[in-house]
Tab-separated table of C-alpha atoms in Angstrom:
chain	number	residue	atom	x	y	z
A	14	MET	CA	31.407	-21.329	5.745
A	15	LYS	CA	28.383	-20.874	7.971
A	16	GLU	CA	25.277	-19.180	6.590
A	17	ILE	CA	25.109	-15.555	7.782
A	18	PRO	CA	21.679	-14.484	9.134
A	19	ALA	CA	19.795	-11.917	7.054
A	20	PRO	CA	20.018	-8.932	9.479
A	21	SER	CA	23.800	-9.441	9.786
A	22	LYS	CA	24.123	-9.650	5.986
A	23	LYS	CA	22.296	-6.368	5.631
A	24	ARG	CA	24.517	-4.675	8.214
A	25	LEU	CA	27.697	-6.075	6.637
A	26	VAL	CA	26.661	-4.746	3.217
A	27	LEU	CA	26.122	-1.321	4.793
A	28	LEU	CA	29.434	-1.680	6.618
A	29	ALA	CA	31.213	-2.255	3.276
A	30	GLN	CA	29.670	1.020	2.127
A	31	ILE	CA	30.844	2.801	5.311
A	32	LEU	CA	34.344	1.402	4.792
A	33	SER	CA	34.426	2.668	1.224
A	34	GLN	CA	33.658	6.172	2.574
A	35	ARG	CA	36.584	5.836	5.010
A	36	THR	CA	39.963	7.469	4.409
A	37	LYS	CA	41.916	6.073	7.408
A	38	GLU	CA	43.617	2.656	7.341
A	39	LYS	CA	42.128	1.277	10.554
A	40	ILE	CA	38.663	1.302	12.069
A	41	THR	CA	37.540	0.147	15.512
A	42	SER	CA	34.198	-1.360	16.474
A	43	VAL	CA	33.558	1.762	18.558
A	44	GLU	CA	34.027	3.942	15.483
A	45	ILE	CA	31.686	1.684	13.498
A	46	GLN	CA	29.161	1.974	16.318
A	47	ARG	CA	29.333	5.759	16.069
A	48	LEU	CA	29.093	5.783	12.258
A	49	ALA	CA	26.370	3.186	11.808
A	50	GLY	CA	24.434	3.248	15.052
A	51	TRP	CA	24.707	-0.502	15.745
A	52	SER	CA	26.023	-1.546	19.157
A	53	GLU	CA	29.699	-2.435	19.424
A	54	ALA	CA	28.753	-6.001	20.377
A	55	THR	CA	26.593	-6.340	17.266
A	56	VAL	CA	29.406	-4.980	15.109
A	57	ARG	CA	31.914	-7.456	16.551
A	58	ARG	CA	29.510	-10.388	16.215
A	59	ASP	CA	28.682	-9.508	12.589
A	60	ILE	CA	32.367	-9.211	11.697
A	61	SER	CA	33.170	-12.493	13.465
A	62	LEU	CA	30.773	-14.208	11.038
A	63	LEU	CA	33.245	-13.392	8.253
A	64	GLU	CA	35.742	-15.704	9.977
A	65	LEU	CA	38.720	-13.410	9.415
A	66	HIS	CA	41.909	-14.644	11.018
A	67	ASN	CA	43.726	-11.444	11.793
A	68	GLY	CA	44.339	-9.621	15.056
A	69	VAL	CA	42.134	-6.682	15.897
A	70	SER	CA	44.095	-5.222	18.811
A	71	ASN	CA	44.140	-1.704	17.364
A	72	GLY	CA	41.122	-1.942	15.086
A	73	TYR	CA	40.216	-3.648	11.854
A	74	ASP	CA	42.169	-3.006	8.671
A	75	VAL	CA	39.670	-1.082	6.525
A	76	LYS	CA	40.795	-2.600	3.225
A	77	VAL	CA	41.005	-6.184	4.528
A	78	LEU	CA	37.579	-5.927	6.136
A	79	ARG	CA	35.937	-4.352	3.099
A	80	ASP	CA	37.497	-6.884	0.721
A	81	ALA	CA	36.345	-9.723	2.966
A	82	ILE	CA	32.746	-8.486	2.864
A	83	LEU	CA	32.854	-7.946	-0.903
A	84	ALA	CA	34.318	-11.420	-1.422
A	85	ARG	CA	31.868	-13.130	0.947
A	86	PHE	CA	28.855	-11.675	-0.856
A	87	ASN	CA	30.190	-11.659	-4.429
A	88	MET	CA	30.101	-7.890	-4.444
A	89	GLU	CA	33.538	-7.342	-5.938
A	90	GLU	CA	33.352	-4.645	-8.537
A	91	ASN	CA	34.798	-6.364	-11.554
A	92	VAL	CA	33.381	-7.299	-14.932
A	93	GLN	CA	32.817	-10.939	-13.955
A	94	ASN	CA	30.556	-9.738	-11.177
A	95	GLU	CA	28.549	-7.296	-13.248
A	96	HIS	CA	24.820	-7.588	-12.671
A	97	ARG	CA	22.431	-6.561	-15.417
A	98	CYS	CA	19.394	-4.574	-14.295
A	99	CYS	CA	16.379	-2.832	-15.768
A	100	ILE	CA	13.859	-0.180	-14.789
A	101	VAL	CA	10.196	-0.985	-15.379
A	102	GLY	CA	7.968	2.093	-15.495
A	103	LEU	CA	9.429	5.317	-16.825
A	104	GLY	CA	7.263	7.960	-15.209
A	105	LYS	CA	9.010	10.838	-13.412
A	106	LEU	CA	10.496	8.517	-10.808
A	107	GLY	CA	11.613	5.847	-13.280
A	108	GLU	CA	13.143	8.545	-15.467
A	109	ALA	CA	14.987	10.037	-12.482
A	110	LEU	CA	16.378	6.605	-11.537
A	111	LEU	CA	17.366	5.931	-15.167
A	112	GLU	CA	19.374	9.166	-15.204
A	113	SER	CA	20.703	8.914	-11.662
A	114	SER	CA	24.359	8.377	-10.920
A	115	PHE	CA	23.489	5.629	-8.403
A	116	PHE	CA	24.484	2.829	-10.733
A	117	GLU	CA	27.578	4.453	-12.239
A	118	LYS	CA	30.208	3.417	-9.739
A	119	SER	CA	28.598	0.088	-8.912
A	120	ASN	CA	28.688	-3.317	-10.536
A	121	PHE	CA	24.962	-3.057	-11.208
A	122	LYS	CA	24.405	-1.906	-14.748
A	123	ILE	CA	21.100	-0.629	-16.100
A	124	VAL	CA	20.812	-2.202	-19.556
A	125	ALA	CA	17.184	-1.444	-20.365
A	126	GLY	CA	14.164	0.645	-19.453
A	127	PHE	CA	10.540	-0.351	-20.079
A	128	ASP	CA	7.286	1.568	-20.290
A	129	SER	CA	3.792	0.709	-21.470
A	130	SER	CA	3.473	3.979	-23.399
A	131	GLN	CA	5.130	4.165	-26.814
A	132	ASN	CA	4.824	7.971	-26.658
A	133	ARG	CA	6.715	8.084	-23.399
A	134	ILE	CA	9.476	5.871	-24.790
A	135	GLU	CA	9.854	8.146	-27.821
A	136	LEU	CA	9.803	11.284	-25.675
A	137	LEU	CA	12.558	10.177	-23.301
A	138	ARG	CA	16.105	10.612	-24.480
A	139	SER	CA	18.474	8.153	-22.913
A	140	ARG	CA	21.710	6.346	-23.654
A	141	ILE	CA	19.962	3.288	-22.284
A	142	PRO	CA	17.780	1.284	-24.703
A	143	LEU	CA	14.063	1.708	-23.949
A	144	HIS	CA	11.396	-0.829	-24.858
A	145	SER	CA	7.680	-1.487	-24.576
A	146	THR	CA	6.536	-3.538	-21.598
A	147	ASN	CA	4.836	-5.779	-24.197
A	148	ASN	CA	8.287	-7.234	-24.778
A	149	LEU	CA	9.330	-7.246	-21.119
A	150	GLU	CA	9.478	-10.994	-20.580
A	151	SER	CA	11.417	-11.857	-23.745
A	152	PHE	CA	13.893	-8.972	-23.307
A	153	VAL	CA	14.644	-9.714	-19.672
A	154	ARG	CA	15.317	-13.334	-20.577
A	155	MET	CA	17.341	-12.553	-23.709
A	156	GLU	CA	19.415	-9.834	-22.033
A	157	ASN	CA	20.122	-11.921	-18.915
A	158	ILE	CA	18.712	-9.231	-16.659
A	159	GLU	CA	18.962	-10.251	-13.000
A	160	TYR	CA	17.453	-7.364	-11.047
A	161	ALA	CA	14.657	-4.896	-11.695
A	162	VAL	CA	13.538	-1.569	-10.303
A	163	LEU	CA	9.740	-1.431	-10.397
A	164	SER	CA	8.271	2.071	-10.683
A	165	VAL	CA	5.002	1.543	-12.559
A	166	ASP	CA	1.501	2.597	-11.450
A	167	ASP	CA	0.311	0.643	-8.418
A	168	ALA	CA	-2.446	-1.018	-10.444
A	169	LYS	CA	0.040	-2.553	-12.892
A	170	ALA	CA	2.662	-3.558	-10.348
A	171	GLN	CA	1.641	-7.196	-9.773
A	172	LEU	CA	1.203	-7.849	-13.515
A	173	MET	CA	4.705	-6.511	-14.248
A	174	ALA	CA	6.153	-8.447	-11.311
A	175	ASP	CA	4.556	-11.623	-12.723
A	176	LYS	CA	6.225	-10.980	-16.095
A	177	LEU	CA	9.590	-10.358	-14.424
A	178	VAL	CA	9.277	-13.542	-12.377
A	179	ALA	CA	8.307	-15.542	-15.470
A	180	ALA	CA	11.459	-14.204	-17.142
A	181	GLY	CA	13.616	-15.440	-14.265
A	182	ILE	CA	14.316	-12.207	-12.379
A	183	LYS	CA	16.265	-12.661	-9.107
A	184	GLY	CA	15.194	-9.539	-7.234
A	185	ILE	CA	12.885	-6.517	-7.432
A	186	VAL	CA	13.378	-3.105	-5.834
A	187	ASN	CA	9.743	-2.109	-5.460
A	188	TYR	CA	8.973	1.628	-5.502
A	189	THR	CA	5.228	1.081	-5.882
A	190	ASN	CA	2.660	1.047	-3.080
A	191	THR	CA	1.596	-2.476	-4.028
A	192	VAL	CA	2.792	-5.361	-1.898
A	193	LEU	CA	3.873	-7.946	-4.462
A	194	SER	CA	3.265	-11.666	-4.453
A	195	VAL	CA	6.349	-13.480	-5.792
A	196	PRO	CA	7.956	-16.887	-5.195
A	197	ASP	CA	10.293	-17.273	-2.193
A	198	SER	CA	13.303	-17.436	-4.497
A	199	VAL	CA	12.764	-13.855	-5.720
A	200	LYS	CA	14.055	-11.117	-3.418
A	201	ILE	CA	11.890	-8.079	-2.825
A	202	GLU	CA	12.559	-4.841	-1.014
A	203	ASN	CA	9.754	-2.325	-0.630
A	204	VAL	CA	11.260	1.145	-0.854
A	205	ASN	CA	8.192	3.260	-1.467
A	206	PRO	CA	8.701	6.268	0.840
A	207	VAL	CA	5.201	6.090	2.329
A	208	LEU	CA	5.452	2.360	3.084
A	209	VAL	CA	8.854	3.004	4.674
A	210	MET	CA	7.508	5.878	6.795
A	211	ARG	CA	4.664	3.631	7.963
A	212	THR	CA	7.229	1.161	9.273
A	213	PHE	CA	8.822	4.103	11.157
A	214	LEU	CA	5.535	4.573	13.025
A	215	ALA	CA	5.242	0.910	13.895
B	25	MET	CA	0.390	-4.573	25.294
B	26	LYS	CA	3.571	-6.453	24.548
B	27	GLU	CA	6.220	-4.842	22.369
B	28	ILE	CA	6.084	-6.276	18.824
B	29	PRO	CA	9.491	-7.272	17.375
B	30	ALA	CA	10.727	-5.158	14.445
B	31	PRO	CA	10.451	-7.822	11.671
B	32	SER	CA	6.850	-8.565	12.719
B	33	LYS	CA	6.061	-4.839	12.754
B	34	LYS	CA	7.359	-4.487	9.231
B	35	ARG	CA	5.312	-7.445	8.011
B	36	LEU	CA	2.160	-6.178	9.749
B	37	VAL	CA	2.547	-2.762	8.099
B	38	LEU	CA	2.852	-4.500	4.711
B	39	LEU	CA	-0.113	-6.705	5.631
B	40	ALA	CA	-2.234	-3.582	6.258
B	41	GLN	CA	-1.291	-2.488	2.729
B	42	ILE	CA	-2.248	-5.910	1.313
B	43	LEU	CA	-5.569	-5.739	3.153
B	44	SER	CA	-6.299	-2.307	1.716
B	45	GLN	CA	-5.816	-3.814	-1.781
B	46	ARG	CA	-8.326	-6.570	-0.910
B	47	THR	CA	-11.924	-6.512	-2.116
B	48	LYS	CA	-13.258	-9.620	-0.304
B	49	GLU	CA	-14.528	-9.521	3.308
B	50	LYS	CA	-12.428	-12.398	4.652
B	51	ILE	CA	-8.823	-13.466	4.243
B	52	THR	CA	-7.120	-16.666	5.426
B	53	SER	CA	-3.510	-17.060	6.524
B	54	VAL	CA	-3.003	-19.293	3.450
B	55	GLU	CA	-4.140	-16.467	1.190
B	56	ILE	CA	-1.834	-14.038	2.995
B	57	GLN	CA	0.997	-16.536	2.529
B	58	ARG	CA	0.313	-16.581	-1.223
B	59	LEU	CA	0.040	-12.776	-1.478
B	60	ALA	CA	2.984	-11.801	0.706
B	61	GLY	CA	5.303	-14.791	0.572
B	62	TRP	CA	5.603	-15.223	4.355
B	63	SER	CA	4.896	-18.683	5.745
B	64	GLU	CA	1.443	-19.343	7.128
B	65	ALA	CA	2.945	-19.912	10.593
B	66	THR	CA	4.704	-16.526	10.455
B	67	VAL	CA	1.476	-14.846	9.387
B	68	ARG	CA	-0.468	-16.408	12.243
B	69	ARG	CA	2.207	-15.559	14.794
B	70	ASP	CA	2.432	-11.937	13.614
B	71	ILE	CA	-1.334	-11.532	13.781
B	72	SER	CA	-1.470	-13.140	17.236
B	73	LEU	CA	0.784	-10.311	18.464
B	74	LEU	CA	-2.110	-7.915	17.842
B	75	GLU	CA	-4.032	-9.755	20.583
B	76	LEU	CA	-7.339	-9.734	18.696
B	77	HIS	CA	-10.074	-11.627	20.461
B	78	ASN	CA	-12.172	-12.882	17.593
B	79	GLY	CA	-12.569	-16.322	16.046
B	80	VAL	CA	-10.698	-17.083	12.848
B	81	SER	CA	-12.410	-20.335	11.843
B	82	ASN	CA	-13.076	-19.186	8.290
B	83	GLY	CA	-10.421	-16.535	7.971
B	84	TYR	CA	-9.743	-13.081	9.357
B	85	ASP	CA	-12.172	-10.241	8.789
B	86	VAL	CA	-10.259	-7.925	6.429
B	87	LYS	CA	-11.621	-4.705	7.908
B	88	VAL	CA	-11.199	-5.754	11.542
B	89	LEU	CA	-7.646	-6.932	10.933
B	90	ARG	CA	-6.631	-3.843	8.957
B	91	ASP	CA	-8.175	-1.489	11.534
B	92	ALA	CA	-6.361	-3.362	14.329
B	93	ILE	CA	-2.999	-2.890	12.609
B	94	LEU	CA	-3.677	0.776	11.880
B	95	ALA	CA	-4.749	1.361	15.491
B	96	ARG	CA	-1.788	-0.527	16.971
B	97	PHE	CA	0.732	1.522	15.014
B	98	ASN	CA	-1.080	4.870	14.991
B	99	MET	CA	-1.462	4.609	11.243
B	100	GLU	CA	-5.129	5.612	11.079
B	101	GLU	CA	-5.629	8.011	8.246
B	102	ASN	CA	-7.233	10.931	9.967
B	103	VAL	CA	-6.174	14.501	10.558
B	104	GLN	CA	-5.034	13.848	14.133
B	105	ASN	CA	-2.585	11.310	12.797
B	106	GLU	CA	-1.196	13.429	9.993
B	107	HIS	CA	2.593	13.345	9.827
B	108	ARG	CA	4.434	16.289	8.336
B	109	CYS	CA	7.339	15.431	6.036
B	110	CYS	CA	9.878	17.131	3.826
B	111	ILE	CA	12.141	16.288	0.923
B	112	VAL	CA	15.762	17.389	1.211
B	113	GLY	CA	17.550	17.542	-2.136
B	114	LEU	CA	15.529	18.470	-5.210
B	115	GLY	CA	17.535	16.947	-8.030
B	116	LYS	CA	15.695	14.764	-10.558
B	117	LEU	CA	14.889	12.157	-7.913
B	118	GLY	CA	13.786	14.656	-5.250
B	119	GLU	CA	11.664	16.445	-7.831
B	120	ALA	CA	10.070	13.158	-8.916
B	121	LEU	CA	9.262	12.288	-5.284
B	122	LEU	CA	7.875	15.800	-4.672
B	123	GLU	CA	5.505	15.362	-7.606
B	124	SER	CA	4.712	11.708	-7.001
B	125	SER	CA	1.262	10.557	-5.952
B	126	PHE	CA	2.787	8.365	-3.215
B	127	PHE	CA	1.873	10.737	-0.428
B	128	GLU	CA	-1.568	11.740	-1.711
B	129	LYS	CA	-3.711	9.019	-0.202
B	130	SER	CA	-1.586	8.624	2.917
B	131	ASN	CA	-1.443	10.455	6.222
B	132	PHE	CA	2.078	11.559	5.441
B	133	LYS	CA	2.007	15.060	4.035
B	134	ILE	CA	4.912	16.716	2.263
B	135	VAL	CA	4.925	20.274	3.607
B	136	ALA	CA	8.305	21.492	2.318
B	137	GLY	CA	11.123	20.824	-0.110
B	138	PHE	CA	14.729	21.962	0.383
B	139	ASP	CA	17.645	22.425	-1.965
B	140	SER	CA	21.032	24.099	-1.650
B	141	SER	CA	20.673	25.816	-5.031
B	142	GLN	CA	18.552	28.967	-5.177
B	143	ASN	CA	18.409	28.588	-8.970
B	144	ARG	CA	16.988	25.106	-8.655
B	145	ILE	CA	14.350	26.314	-6.179
B	146	GLU	CA	13.296	29.099	-8.516
B	147	LEU	CA	13.227	26.767	-11.523
B	148	LEU	CA	10.985	24.148	-9.938
B	149	ARG	CA	7.295	24.845	-9.956
B	150	SER	CA	5.481	23.165	-7.134
B	151	ARG	CA	2.394	23.625	-4.966
B	152	ILE	CA	4.697	22.705	-2.097
B	153	PRO	CA	6.781	25.516	-0.517
B	154	LEU	CA	10.481	25.198	-1.405
B	155	HIS	CA	13.311	26.604	0.699
B	156	SER	CA	17.086	26.835	0.883
B	157	THR	CA	18.862	24.174	2.920
B	158	ASN	CA	20.451	27.115	4.781
B	159	ASN	CA	17.162	27.346	6.645
B	160	LEU	CA	16.642	23.596	6.992
B	161	GLU	CA	17.028	23.315	10.744
B	162	SER	CA	14.814	26.260	11.680
B	163	PHE	CA	12.080	25.313	9.189
B	164	VAL	CA	11.923	21.682	10.229
B	165	ARG	CA	11.582	22.744	13.840
B	166	MET	CA	9.079	25.522	13.170
B	167	GLU	CA	6.935	23.419	10.845
B	168	ASN	CA	6.904	20.394	13.174
B	169	ILE	CA	8.265	18.163	10.429
B	170	GLU	CA	8.632	14.581	11.677
B	171	TYR	CA	10.019	12.632	8.706
B	172	ALA	CA	12.371	13.463	5.853
B	173	VAL	CA	13.234	11.993	2.489
B	174	LEU	CA	16.937	12.546	1.852
B	175	SER	CA	17.904	12.762	-1.825
B	176	VAL	CA	20.936	15.062	-1.837
B	177	ASP	CA	24.378	14.317	-3.296
B	178	ASP	CA	26.203	11.603	-1.352
B	179	ALA	CA	28.845	14.073	-0.185
B	180	LYS	CA	26.271	16.295	1.544
B	181	ALA	CA	24.171	13.500	3.021
B	182	GLN	CA	25.708	13.347	6.507
B	183	LEU	CA	25.717	17.140	6.900
B	184	MET	CA	22.019	17.333	6.009
B	185	ALA	CA	21.232	14.380	8.275
B	186	ASP	CA	23.007	16.207	11.125
B	187	LYS	CA	20.842	19.281	10.537
B	188	LEU	CA	17.686	17.163	10.451
B	189	VAL	CA	18.662	15.392	13.665
B	190	ALA	CA	19.449	18.725	15.362
B	191	ALA	CA	15.971	19.885	14.359
B	192	GLY	CA	14.375	16.854	16.020
B	193	ILE	CA	13.533	14.684	13.008
B	194	LYS	CA	12.102	11.238	13.890
B	195	GLY	CA	13.024	9.306	10.763
B	196	ILE	CA	14.882	9.583	7.453
B	197	VAL	CA	14.178	7.694	4.232
B	198	ASN	CA	17.677	7.709	2.773
B	199	TYR	CA	17.953	7.573	-1.020
B	200	THR	CA	21.661	8.454	-1.001
B	201	ASN	CA	24.559	6.000	-1.158
B	202	THR	CA	25.914	7.325	2.130
B	203	VAL	CA	25.393	5.269	5.263
B	204	LEU	CA	24.309	7.846	7.839
B	205	SER	CA	25.379	8.173	11.441
B	206	VAL	CA	22.401	9.231	13.561
B	207	PRO	CA	21.328	8.672	17.190
B	208	ASP	CA	19.475	5.438	18.028
B	209	SER	CA	16.238	7.355	18.467
B	210	VAL	CA	16.160	8.400	14.796
B	211	LYS	CA	14.841	5.768	12.370
B	212	ILE	CA	16.667	5.265	9.107
B	213	GLU	CA	15.848	3.152	6.100
B	214	ASN	CA	18.346	2.945	3.255
B	215	VAL	CA	16.397	2.733	0.011
B	216	ASN	CA	19.068	3.563	-2.527
B	217	PRO	CA	18.498	1.023	-5.320
B	218	VAL	CA	22.163	0.004	-5.525
B	219	LEU	CA	22.486	-0.521	-1.763
B	220	VAL	CA	19.268	-2.556	-1.860
B	221	MET	CA	20.516	-4.687	-4.770
B	222	ARG	CA	23.747	-5.338	-2.861
B	223	THR	CA	21.711	-6.779	-0.006
B	224	PHE	CA	20.045	-9.050	-2.618
B	225	LEU	CA	23.465	-10.514	-3.421
B	226	ALA	CA	24.328	-11.082	0.230
């Protein structure tokens, strides 16, 4: 299989999400264009990268297409594909993410939360085990945590990222304002609302 | 001035953030490579797109470079460049974002919060005016709101996006799991942690 370029990967992952919202059996590239905003040509090119060998005369089969994307990117929602995650920084935002339903129906499972304040850890009530960031590196390693949400104060963000990297983390969803320095092998997405809005201006 | 391609724009906006974290006067492309993880060649190419006409023998001048990026993308933090924003959906996450310090030192100003529940609006205490989503379209228009954070339930996401688009919104930071259908002219960034983690797998 050929390597799929990053922008196409991102669109295909979003397309899988669109397909899971879909109730009809078939979907055409024109409908995808309307739903997602990508041009029909882009949609067709992205889908062609999946190398499906079925006719598309009256649209793509929603289930076949979705399954193909899930399979291609190891996104199938089964126990073998469960990915263990943690939240680092349990201020208001970290707490909200810890309690959010985002992770419920996904194969990403939050298995730990971390904060530097022992008071904060004792104050929060959660079904998810909470620990001190002093033990971040050893816990992440021991618990085989693959992905982290980073929602600490900006000033501590690089230090915590360093600990996560040292523990072998594969990716960080960065809610802080700090642009992080990590090795190439670690994936980063900056999702701080202000940073995102700045890219809207650009 | 030539149009700057989207990936370069995004990196330059992050570079401006890196530069604002910098205490030294000069920065080299090698240092930027180490801090941001982009290759030195990418860094130099991105910066060349700004068409600065100063020597870079011993590195870029941090202030000059940062100011050039801010100027190019209308990101200067002054009153003329203030961008009015709102948060739609005041559950735990919306509340956390409303109270977060993210927006404080930026030129993005949260001027309103919206929720469909009158009880929720009355319960929340905030310096920021809170309104019913029934009035979303008229308020966004009247208040000249340019950007929105969307943190409603997945099932209501498209409906609220439609209202925002009808009111002339320029961009939406989408924290929901729903992939939104909006016109090309409206910028969208999907920052839901699970969607982001899925793109890590891909």
